Amino acid sequence: MARMVTPAALHSGAVPRVQSGLDVLVHHRLRLLRGRRFGVLAHPASVDARLDHAVDLLRDVRGARLAALFAPEHGLWGAAQDLVHIAATRDPLTGMRVVSLYGNRREPTPAMLRGLDLLVIDLQDVGSRYYTYQWTMALAMRACARAGVRVLVLDRPNPLGGEVVEGNVPDPAFASFVGLYPLPARPGLTIGEVARHLQQAHGLGGPVDVVGLRGWRRSMLWEDTGLPWVPPSPNMPTPDTARVYPGGCLIEGTNMSEGRGTTRPFEWVGAPWLDAHAYAEALAAERLPGVIFGPARFRPTFQKWAGQVCGGVQLHVTDPARFKPFLTGLAVIGVARRLAPRAFRWRRPPYEFEPRLLPIDILLGTDSIRRALERGQSLASIERGWQAELTRWRRRRAAALAYR
């Protein structure tokens, strides 16, 4: 049974069963910072087990100097919604300037890195290829290699665990900021392992060290870690959201609402032109493992279909071990398209800095799956189509695995 960590427990001295890379750094390995002039790339979930933020914990390390702050999509404190370019801001905690890496520039320039010996990267990921934080990390690694700045990645648990992988491996021709390098939709890696894989398989980055997790096993879901959940982005409010996200994010490539502007983003999916009960019944007929579809009606407060009642479904994950979020996302799209062929549309570009390719194609990392859905190809045959490349991916990722 997973142990839930309450605010009282966090401040009572109780130690969660898993220690994040930040906890390990602060309590065991601060020597890695001493004598260094360093920067920090962080976001709202860059906290320790007591919910103290990395910036606060690292700004007064004896014998070291915090000299620069960087932020990914949504900003250092996560106030901005998705696809909103972030400008440089001032951190209210330290008064330091925060350099944005989500906007006109997504990679640190030599001037931004000048004078630094080390860049500390502490970003909670959600175990899905589309989540942009890992790609901000990748570009920062590349820039630091050019500038002669060492990188220190503080590892964090993959909320989905690290055993299961799912989805096709993208075609590099469809590389974008939702997939700069070919990872399957659910790669089964921690962010520290992603850094190791990018360095080993793609020659990305110069000297990169990873402060590993303590107590984490690949079979663990987030609830098993004992760590508090802090939303790493505005529409990732709970671990349940992360669980459906490898498929739910695909809805962004359509004219359906993925539940943004509601209390259950990525769990509620629909549109004004769908009948909730007919949609739920059609999805139930697909007999997808580990999930039940309940009819739902919701009114988004912003983004797609804002202010309009959408008919749709809520995804209820009944068995995380059997649930296939990526395949489920394809089913959600395919069934909606079949039920309302005149109303359904693929979203048009631009999307995530890509001006030309269809958003669904860069999310999928190929146009072949979209074309298969348009032909009405069965989910089973689509899934069979990526099994060989997924087997090859499992072999390639083995060198990056740091935990059992």
Short mmCIF file of C-alpha atoms in Angstrom, two decimals:
data_model
loop_
_atom_site.label_atom_id
_atom_site.label_comp_id
_atom_site.label_asym_id
_atom_site.label_seq_id
_atom_site.Cartn_x
_atom_site.Cartn_y
_atom_site.Cartn_z
CA MET A 1 0.00 0.00 0.00
CA ALA A 2 1.41 3.40 -0.97
CA ARG A 3 2.02 5.75 1.95
CA MET A 4 0.52 9.19 1.45
CA VAL A 5 2.63 12.09 2.73
CA THR A 6 0.67 14.78 4.54
CA PRO A 7 1.95 18.33 5.20
CA ALA A 8 2.34 17.41 8.87
CA ALA A 9 4.46 14.40 7.99
CA LEU A 10 6.66 16.47 5.71
CA HIS A 11 7.72 18.67 8.61
CA SER A 12 7.84 16.01 11.31
CA GLY A 13 11.18 14.60 10.21
CA ALA A 14 9.62 11.55 8.51
CA VAL A 15 11.74 10.53 5.52
CA PRO A 16 9.94 9.56 2.28
CA ARG A 17 10.91 6.16 0.95
CA VAL A 18 12.44 7.83 -2.14
CA GLN A 19 14.89 10.74 -2.11
CA SER A 20 14.98 12.97 -5.17
CA GLY A 21 18.23 14.15 -6.71
CA LEU A 22 17.70 17.50 -5.01
CA ASP A 23 17.34 15.84 -1.59
CA VAL A 24 20.48 13.78 -2.21
CA LEU A 25 22.44 16.85 -3.35
CA VAL A 26 21.42 19.02 -0.40
CA HIS A 27 21.90 16.38 2.28
CA HIS A 28 24.80 14.34 0.94
CA ARG A 29 26.62 15.89 -2.03
CA LEU A 30 26.86 19.68 -1.64
CA ARG A 31 30.58 19.31 -2.28
CA LEU A 32 29.65 19.10 -5.97
CA LEU A 33 28.82 22.83 -5.84
CA ARG A 34 31.67 24.12 -3.73
CA GLY A 35 34.13 26.33 -5.53
CA ARG A 36 31.67 26.74 -8.41
CA ARG A 37 29.82 29.66 -9.91
CA PHE A 38 26.64 27.96 -11.01
CA GLY A 39 23.24 28.48 -12.60
CA VAL A 40 19.97 26.68 -11.91
CA LEU A 41 17.34 25.59 -14.45
CA ALA A 42 14.18 24.86 -12.49
CA HIS A 43 10.39 25.09 -12.33
CA PRO A 44 7.61 24.92 -9.67
CA ALA A 45 8.12 21.22 -8.87
CA SER A 46 11.85 21.65 -8.18
CA VAL A 47 11.30 21.03 -4.48
CA ASP A 48 12.67 18.71 -1.84
CA ALA A 49 10.64 16.36 0.35
CA ARG A 50 9.74 19.26 2.68
CA LEU A 51 8.54 21.38 -0.27
CA ASP A 52 11.49 23.78 -0.09
CA HIS A 53 12.41 25.03 -3.57
CA ALA A 54 15.79 24.37 -5.18
CA VAL A 55 16.49 28.09 -5.62
CA ASP A 56 15.99 28.70 -1.91
CA LEU A 57 18.03 25.66 -0.93
CA LEU A 58 20.99 26.41 -3.20
CA ARG A 59 21.27 30.19 -3.11
CA ASP A 60 23.46 30.33 0.03
CA VAL A 61 25.67 27.24 -0.30
CA ARG A 62 28.96 27.94 1.45
CA GLY A 63 31.85 28.19 -0.94
CA ALA A 64 29.63 28.42 -4.03
CA ARG A 65 27.70 31.16 -5.78
CA LEU A 66 24.29 30.96 -7.44
CA ALA A 67 24.87 33.31 -10.37
CA ALA A 68 22.06 32.65 -12.89
CA LEU A 69 18.48 31.38 -13.05
CA PHE A 70 16.85 29.77 -16.08
CA ALA A 71 13.25 28.65 -16.61
CA PRO A 72 11.54 26.30 -19.10
CA GLU A 73 7.97 26.46 -20.46
CA HIS A 74 5.49 27.94 -17.96
CA GLY A 75 8.25 29.85 -16.16
CA LEU A 76 10.11 29.34 -12.90
CA TRP A 77 6.91 29.43 -10.85
CA GLY A 78 4.53 27.93 -13.40
CA ALA A 79 2.09 30.81 -13.82
CA ALA A 80 1.93 30.80 -17.64
CA GLN A 81 -0.35 28.52 -19.63
CA ASP A 82 0.85 26.28 -22.48
CA LEU A 83 2.14 27.69 -25.78
CA VAL A 84 2.67 31.11 -24.15
CA HIS A 85 6.09 32.57 -24.86
CA ILE A 86 7.80 33.51 -21.62
CA ALA A 87 9.83 36.70 -21.27
CA ALA A 88 12.66 37.25 -18.82
CA THR A 89 11.32 38.00 -15.36
CA ARG A 90 12.56 38.82 -11.87
CA ASP A 91 12.47 36.09 -9.23
CA PRO A 92 10.58 37.41 -6.18
CA LEU A 93 12.53 35.12 -3.86
CA THR A 94 16.06 36.19 -4.73
CA GLY A 95 15.54 39.31 -6.84
CA MET A 96 17.62 37.66 -9.57
CA ARG A 97 16.80 37.89 -13.26
CA VAL A 98 15.22 34.68 -14.62
CA VAL A 99 16.23 33.88 -18.20
CA SER A 100 13.42 32.25 -20.19
CA LEU A 101 14.20 29.23 -22.38
CA TYR A 102 10.71 29.06 -23.88
CA GLY A 103 10.14 31.74 -26.47
CA ASN A 104 12.26 33.30 -29.17
CA ARG A 105 15.25 31.55 -27.60
CA ARG A 106 15.00 27.98 -26.33
CA GLU A 107 18.72 27.38 -25.92
CA PRO A 108 21.06 29.36 -23.65
CA THR A 109 23.38 31.67 -25.57
CA PRO A 110 27.13 31.89 -24.81
CA ALA A 111 26.46 35.26 -23.16
CA MET A 112 23.87 33.69 -20.83
CA LEU A 113 26.38 31.04 -19.75
CA ARG A 114 29.40 33.32 -19.51
CA GLY A 115 31.16 33.07 -16.17
CA LEU A 116 29.40 29.85 -15.10
CA ASP A 117 31.31 26.70 -14.16
CA LEU A 118 28.21 24.55 -13.77
CA LEU A 119 24.51 24.41 -14.69
CA VAL A 120 22.27 22.54 -12.24
CA ILE A 121 19.13 21.16 -13.95
CA ASP A 122 16.26 20.15 -11.68
CA LEU A 123 13.08 19.47 -13.68
CA GLN A 124 10.29 17.08 -12.75
CA ASP A 125 9.26 15.22 -15.89
CA VAL A 126 6.05 13.20 -16.44
CA GLY A 127 7.37 10.26 -18.44
CA SER A 128 6.11 11.34 -21.87
CA ARG A 129 7.99 12.41 -25.00
CA TYR A 130 5.85 15.51 -25.63
CA TYR A 131 6.58 17.19 -22.31
CA THR A 132 8.95 19.99 -23.24
CA TYR A 133 11.13 20.11 -20.13
CA GLN A 134 13.34 17.24 -21.30
CA TRP A 135 13.95 19.08 -24.58
CA THR A 136 14.84 22.29 -22.74
CA MET A 137 17.32 20.14 -20.83
CA ALA A 138 18.66 18.71 -24.10
CA LEU A 139 19.25 22.13 -25.62
CA ALA A 140 20.86 23.37 -22.40
CA MET A 141 23.19 20.35 -22.41
CA ARG A 142 24.18 21.12 -25.99
CA ALA A 143 24.79 24.80 -25.25
CA CYS A 144 26.81 24.02 -22.12
CA ALA A 145 29.00 21.60 -24.07
CA ARG A 146 29.84 24.39 -26.53
CA ALA A 147 30.51 26.87 -23.73
CA GLY A 148 32.62 24.53 -21.60
CA VAL A 149 30.11 24.53 -18.75
CA ARG A 150 29.62 21.31 -16.81
CA VAL A 151 26.03 20.05 -16.31
CA LEU A 152 24.61 18.49 -13.15
CA VAL A 153 21.17 16.86 -13.58
CA LEU A 154 19.19 16.18 -10.40
CA ASP A 155 17.13 13.08 -11.07
CA ARG A 156 13.45 12.72 -10.21
CA PRO A 157 11.04 9.77 -10.33
CA ASN A 158 9.12 8.98 -13.47
CA PRO A 159 5.49 9.22 -12.26
CA LEU A 160 4.55 6.32 -14.56
CA GLY A 161 7.31 4.04 -13.32
CA GLY A 162 10.20 2.87 -15.44
CA GLU A 163 9.25 -0.61 -16.63
CA VAL A 164 6.68 -0.10 -19.38
CA VAL A 165 7.44 1.51 -22.73
CA GLU A 166 4.79 2.25 -25.35
CA GLY A 167 4.33 3.81 -28.75
CA ASN A 168 6.16 4.20 -32.02
CA VAL A 169 9.71 5.52 -32.25
CA PRO A 170 9.56 8.80 -34.21
CA ASP A 171 11.01 9.48 -37.63
CA PRO A 172 13.74 12.16 -37.23
CA ALA A 173 12.15 14.01 -40.17
CA PHE A 174 9.35 14.97 -37.75
CA ALA A 175 11.64 16.21 -34.98
CA SER A 176 10.24 19.19 -33.07
CA PHE A 177 10.07 20.69 -29.60
CA VAL A 178 7.67 17.88 -28.62
CA GLY A 179 10.33 15.36 -29.70
CA LEU A 180 13.79 16.63 -30.62
CA TYR A 181 15.26 13.13 -30.48
CA PRO A 182 13.50 9.82 -31.18
CA LEU A 183 11.94 8.55 -27.95
CA PRO A 184 8.69 6.57 -27.89
CA ALA A 185 5.67 8.35 -26.43
CA ARG A 186 6.28 6.56 -23.14
CA PRO A 187 10.02 5.88 -22.99
CA GLY A 188 10.15 4.44 -19.46
CA LEU A 189 13.04 6.66 -18.33
CA THR A 190 13.64 9.14 -15.53
CA ILE A 191 14.81 12.58 -16.65
CA GLY A 192 18.32 11.70 -15.46
CA GLU A 193 18.22 8.58 -17.63
CA VAL A 194 16.99 10.69 -20.56
CA ALA A 195 20.10 12.87 -20.08
CA ARG A 196 22.32 9.77 -20.05
CA HIS A 197 20.64 8.38 -23.17
CA LEU A 198 20.98 11.66 -25.07
CA GLN A 199 24.65 11.86 -24.17
CA GLN A 200 25.41 8.22 -24.99
CA ALA A 201 23.24 7.63 -28.07
CA HIS A 202 23.30 11.08 -29.66
CA GLY A 203 26.59 12.56 -28.45
CA LEU A 204 24.68 15.40 -26.84
CA GLY A 205 26.51 17.43 -24.25
CA GLY A 206 29.97 17.61 -22.72
CA PRO A 207 30.59 16.62 -19.09
CA VAL A 208 27.20 15.66 -17.60
CA ASP A 209 26.77 14.24 -14.10
CA VAL A 210 23.51 12.89 -12.69
CA VAL A 211 22.71 12.96 -8.98
CA GLY A 212 20.66 9.78 -8.75
CA LEU A 213 17.56 8.91 -6.78
CA ARG A 214 17.79 6.92 -3.58
CA GLY A 215 15.24 4.21 -2.92
CA TRP A 216 13.50 4.36 -6.31
CA ARG A 217 12.68 1.18 -8.21
CA ARG A 218 11.39 0.91 -11.76
CA SER A 219 8.15 -0.70 -10.62
CA MET A 220 7.17 2.36 -8.54
CA LEU A 221 4.35 4.66 -9.52
CA TRP A 222 4.37 8.17 -8.05
CA GLU A 223 2.12 7.16 -5.17
CA ASP A 224 4.70 4.57 -4.12
CA THR A 225 7.52 7.11 -3.66
CA GLY A 226 6.17 8.92 -0.60
CA LEU A 227 7.08 12.24 -2.24
CA PRO A 228 4.63 15.17 -2.41
CA TRP A 229 3.20 16.00 -5.83
CA VAL A 230 3.69 19.59 -6.95
CA PRO A 231 2.17 20.34 -10.38
CA PRO A 232 5.17 20.79 -12.72
CA SER A 233 2.91 22.72 -15.11
CA PRO A 234 -0.53 24.36 -14.78
CA ASN A 235 -2.40 21.50 -16.48
CA MET A 236 -0.66 18.66 -14.66
CA PRO A 237 -2.48 18.93 -11.31
CA THR A 238 -2.22 15.30 -10.14
CA PRO A 239 -0.35 12.05 -10.84
CA ASP A 240 -3.60 10.85 -12.45
CA THR A 241 -3.10 13.53 -15.11
CA ALA A 242 0.40 12.28 -15.84
CA ARG A 243 -0.96 8.73 -16.16
CA VAL A 244 -3.23 9.61 -19.10
CA TYR A 245 -0.98 12.27 -20.65
CA PRO A 246 0.96 10.03 -23.11
CA GLY A 247 -2.34 9.64 -24.98
CA GLY A 248 -4.23 12.70 -23.79
CA CYS A 249 -1.67 15.09 -25.26
CA LEU A 250 -2.47 13.75 -28.74
CA ILE A 251 -5.86 15.48 -28.49
CA GLU A 252 -3.96 18.77 -28.85
CA GLY A 253 -3.47 17.78 -32.49
CA THR A 254 -7.24 17.90 -33.12
CA ASN A 255 -10.13 20.37 -32.78
CA MET A 256 -11.37 18.49 -29.70
CA SER A 257 -10.90 19.82 -26.19
CA GLU A 258 -8.31 17.94 -24.14
CA GLY A 259 -9.90 19.34 -21.01
CA ARG A 260 -7.75 22.44 -20.63
CA GLY A 261 -9.72 25.06 -18.80
CA THR A 262 -11.36 22.39 -16.60
CA THR A 263 -10.47 20.72 -13.33
CA ARG A 264 -9.56 17.44 -15.10
CA PRO A 265 -7.25 18.26 -18.03
CA PHE A 266 -6.43 15.28 -20.27
CA GLU A 267 -8.91 13.10 -18.34
CA TRP A 268 -11.93 14.89 -19.82
CA VAL A 269 -11.99 14.85 -23.62
CA GLY A 270 -14.78 16.05 -25.90
CA ALA A 271 -16.35 18.64 -28.19
CA PRO A 272 -19.75 20.34 -28.63
CA TRP A 273 -20.46 18.10 -31.63
CA LEU A 274 -20.10 14.80 -29.72
CA ASP A 275 -22.87 12.94 -27.86
CA ALA A 276 -21.36 11.93 -24.53
CA HIS A 277 -23.23 8.64 -24.10
CA ALA A 278 -22.76 7.47 -27.70
CA TYR A 279 -19.07 8.36 -27.48
CA ALA A 280 -18.60 6.46 -24.21
CA GLU A 281 -20.39 3.39 -25.60
CA ALA A 282 -18.29 3.41 -28.79
CA LEU A 283 -15.06 3.66 -26.81
CA ALA A 284 -16.16 0.87 -24.47
CA ALA A 285 -16.62 -1.33 -27.54
CA GLU A 286 -12.89 -0.98 -28.28
CA ARG A 287 -12.22 -3.08 -25.14
CA LEU A 288 -9.06 -1.22 -24.19
CA PRO A 289 -7.20 -2.59 -21.17
CA GLY A 290 -7.15 -0.89 -17.77
CA VAL A 291 -9.56 1.95 -18.53
CA ILE A 292 -13.29 2.73 -18.35
CA PHE A 293 -14.91 5.62 -20.23
CA GLY A 294 -17.65 7.50 -18.41
CA PRO A 295 -19.90 9.94 -20.31
CA ALA A 296 -19.04 13.51 -19.35
CA ARG A 297 -20.17 17.02 -20.16
CA PHE A 298 -17.92 19.97 -19.38
CA ARG A 299 -17.50 23.63 -20.22
CA PRO A 300 -13.86 24.77 -20.68
CA THR A 301 -13.08 28.22 -19.32
CA PHE A 302 -10.31 28.88 -21.85
CA GLN A 303 -8.69 27.56 -25.01
CA LYS A 304 -10.65 25.22 -27.33
CA TRP A 305 -14.45 25.51 -27.04
CA ALA A 306 -14.19 27.98 -24.15
CA GLY A 307 -17.62 28.70 -22.67
CA GLN A 308 -19.33 25.93 -24.66
CA VAL A 309 -20.65 22.66 -23.29
CA CYS A 310 -18.66 19.73 -24.65
CA GLY A 311 -20.00 16.21 -24.84
CA GLY A 312 -17.27 13.70 -24.16
CA VAL A 313 -15.83 11.18 -21.78
CA GLN A 314 -13.80 10.98 -18.61
CA LEU A 315 -11.01 8.40 -18.62
CA HIS A 316 -11.01 6.31 -15.44
CA VAL A 317 -7.82 4.26 -15.16
CA THR A 318 -8.77 1.06 -13.36
CA ASP A 319 -5.49 -0.85 -13.75
CA PRO A 320 -2.33 1.24 -14.28
CA ALA A 321 -0.28 -1.89 -14.99
CA ARG A 322 -2.46 -2.84 -17.99
CA PHE A 323 -3.48 0.65 -19.15
CA LYS A 324 -2.02 1.74 -22.49
CA PRO A 325 -2.31 5.54 -22.56
CA PHE A 326 -0.87 6.03 -26.05
CA LEU A 327 -3.10 3.43 -27.69
CA THR A 328 -6.05 4.83 -25.72
CA GLY A 329 -5.33 8.33 -27.05
CA LEU A 330 -5.41 6.99 -30.60
CA ALA A 331 -8.74 5.29 -29.87
CA VAL A 332 -10.21 8.50 -28.43
CA ILE A 333 -9.29 10.31 -31.65
CA GLY A 334 -10.26 7.54 -34.05
CA VAL A 335 -13.69 6.97 -32.52
CA ALA A 336 -14.51 10.69 -32.42
CA ARG A 337 -13.53 10.99 -36.06
CA ARG A 338 -15.74 8.04 -36.96
CA LEU A 339 -18.74 9.35 -35.02
CA ALA A 340 -18.53 12.93 -36.34
CA PRO A 341 -16.59 12.90 -39.63
CA ARG A 342 -18.00 16.26 -40.79
CA ALA A 343 -17.10 18.09 -37.57
CA PHE A 344 -13.76 16.50 -36.65
CA ARG A 345 -10.65 18.35 -37.84
CA TRP A 346 -6.92 18.02 -37.43
CA ARG A 347 -5.45 21.10 -35.79
CA ARG A 348 -3.51 23.33 -38.17
CA PRO A 349 0.02 24.68 -37.58
CA PRO A 350 1.79 26.52 -36.09
CA TYR A 351 2.24 24.47 -32.96
CA GLU A 352 5.21 24.30 -30.57
CA PHE A 353 7.42 26.43 -32.83
CA GLU A 354 6.68 24.23 -35.88
CA PRO A 355 5.14 26.39 -38.66
CA ARG A 356 4.61 23.77 -41.37
CA LEU A 357 3.90 20.22 -40.24
CA LEU A 358 0.55 19.18 -38.79
CA PRO A 359 0.57 19.22 -34.97
CA ILE A 360 -0.71 15.63 -34.84
CA ASP A 361 2.20 14.51 -37.04
CA ILE A 362 4.88 16.06 -34.85
CA LEU A 363 3.16 14.69 -31.74
CA LEU A 364 3.17 11.23 -33.29
CA GLY A 365 6.59 11.69 -34.84
CA THR A 366 5.27 10.44 -38.17
CA ASP A 367 2.40 10.97 -40.60
CA SER A 368 1.80 7.24 -41.07
CA ILE A 369 -0.32 6.80 -37.93
CA ARG A 370 -2.56 9.73 -38.86
CA ARG A 371 -3.00 8.26 -42.32
CA ALA A 372 -3.84 4.87 -40.79
CA LEU A 373 -6.53 6.50 -38.64
CA GLU A 374 -7.92 8.26 -41.71
CA ARG A 375 -8.14 4.90 -43.51
CA GLY A 376 -10.02 3.41 -40.58
CA GLN A 377 -7.25 0.91 -39.87
CA SER A 378 -7.80 -1.11 -36.69
CA LEU A 379 -6.02 -0.16 -33.49
CA ALA A 380 -4.59 -3.66 -33.21
CA SER A 381 -2.90 -3.44 -36.59
CA ILE A 382 -1.60 0.08 -35.88
CA GLU A 383 -0.13 -1.16 -32.61
CA ARG A 384 1.48 -4.15 -34.31
CA GLY A 385 3.16 -1.75 -36.72
CA TRP A 386 5.47 -0.26 -34.07
CA GLN A 387 6.37 -3.40 -32.09
CA ALA A 388 9.61 -4.18 -33.95
CA GLU A 389 10.99 -0.65 -33.51
CA LEU A 390 9.88 -0.65 -29.86
CA THR A 391 11.85 -3.85 -29.30
CA ARG A 392 14.92 -2.17 -30.78
CA TRP A 393 14.30 0.85 -28.53
CA ARG A 394 14.29 -1.36 -25.42
CA ARG A 395 17.74 -2.62 -26.38
CA ARG A 396 19.07 0.90 -27.03
CA ARG A 397 17.76 2.34 -23.77
CA ALA A 398 19.37 -0.40 -21.67
CA ALA A 399 22.70 1.45 -21.52
CA ALA A 400 21.03 4.48 -19.90
CA LEU A 401 19.16 2.61 -17.14
CA ALA A 402 20.40 3.49 -13.67
CA TYR A 403 17.82 1.69 -11.50
CA ARG A 404 16.40 -1.81 -11.17
#
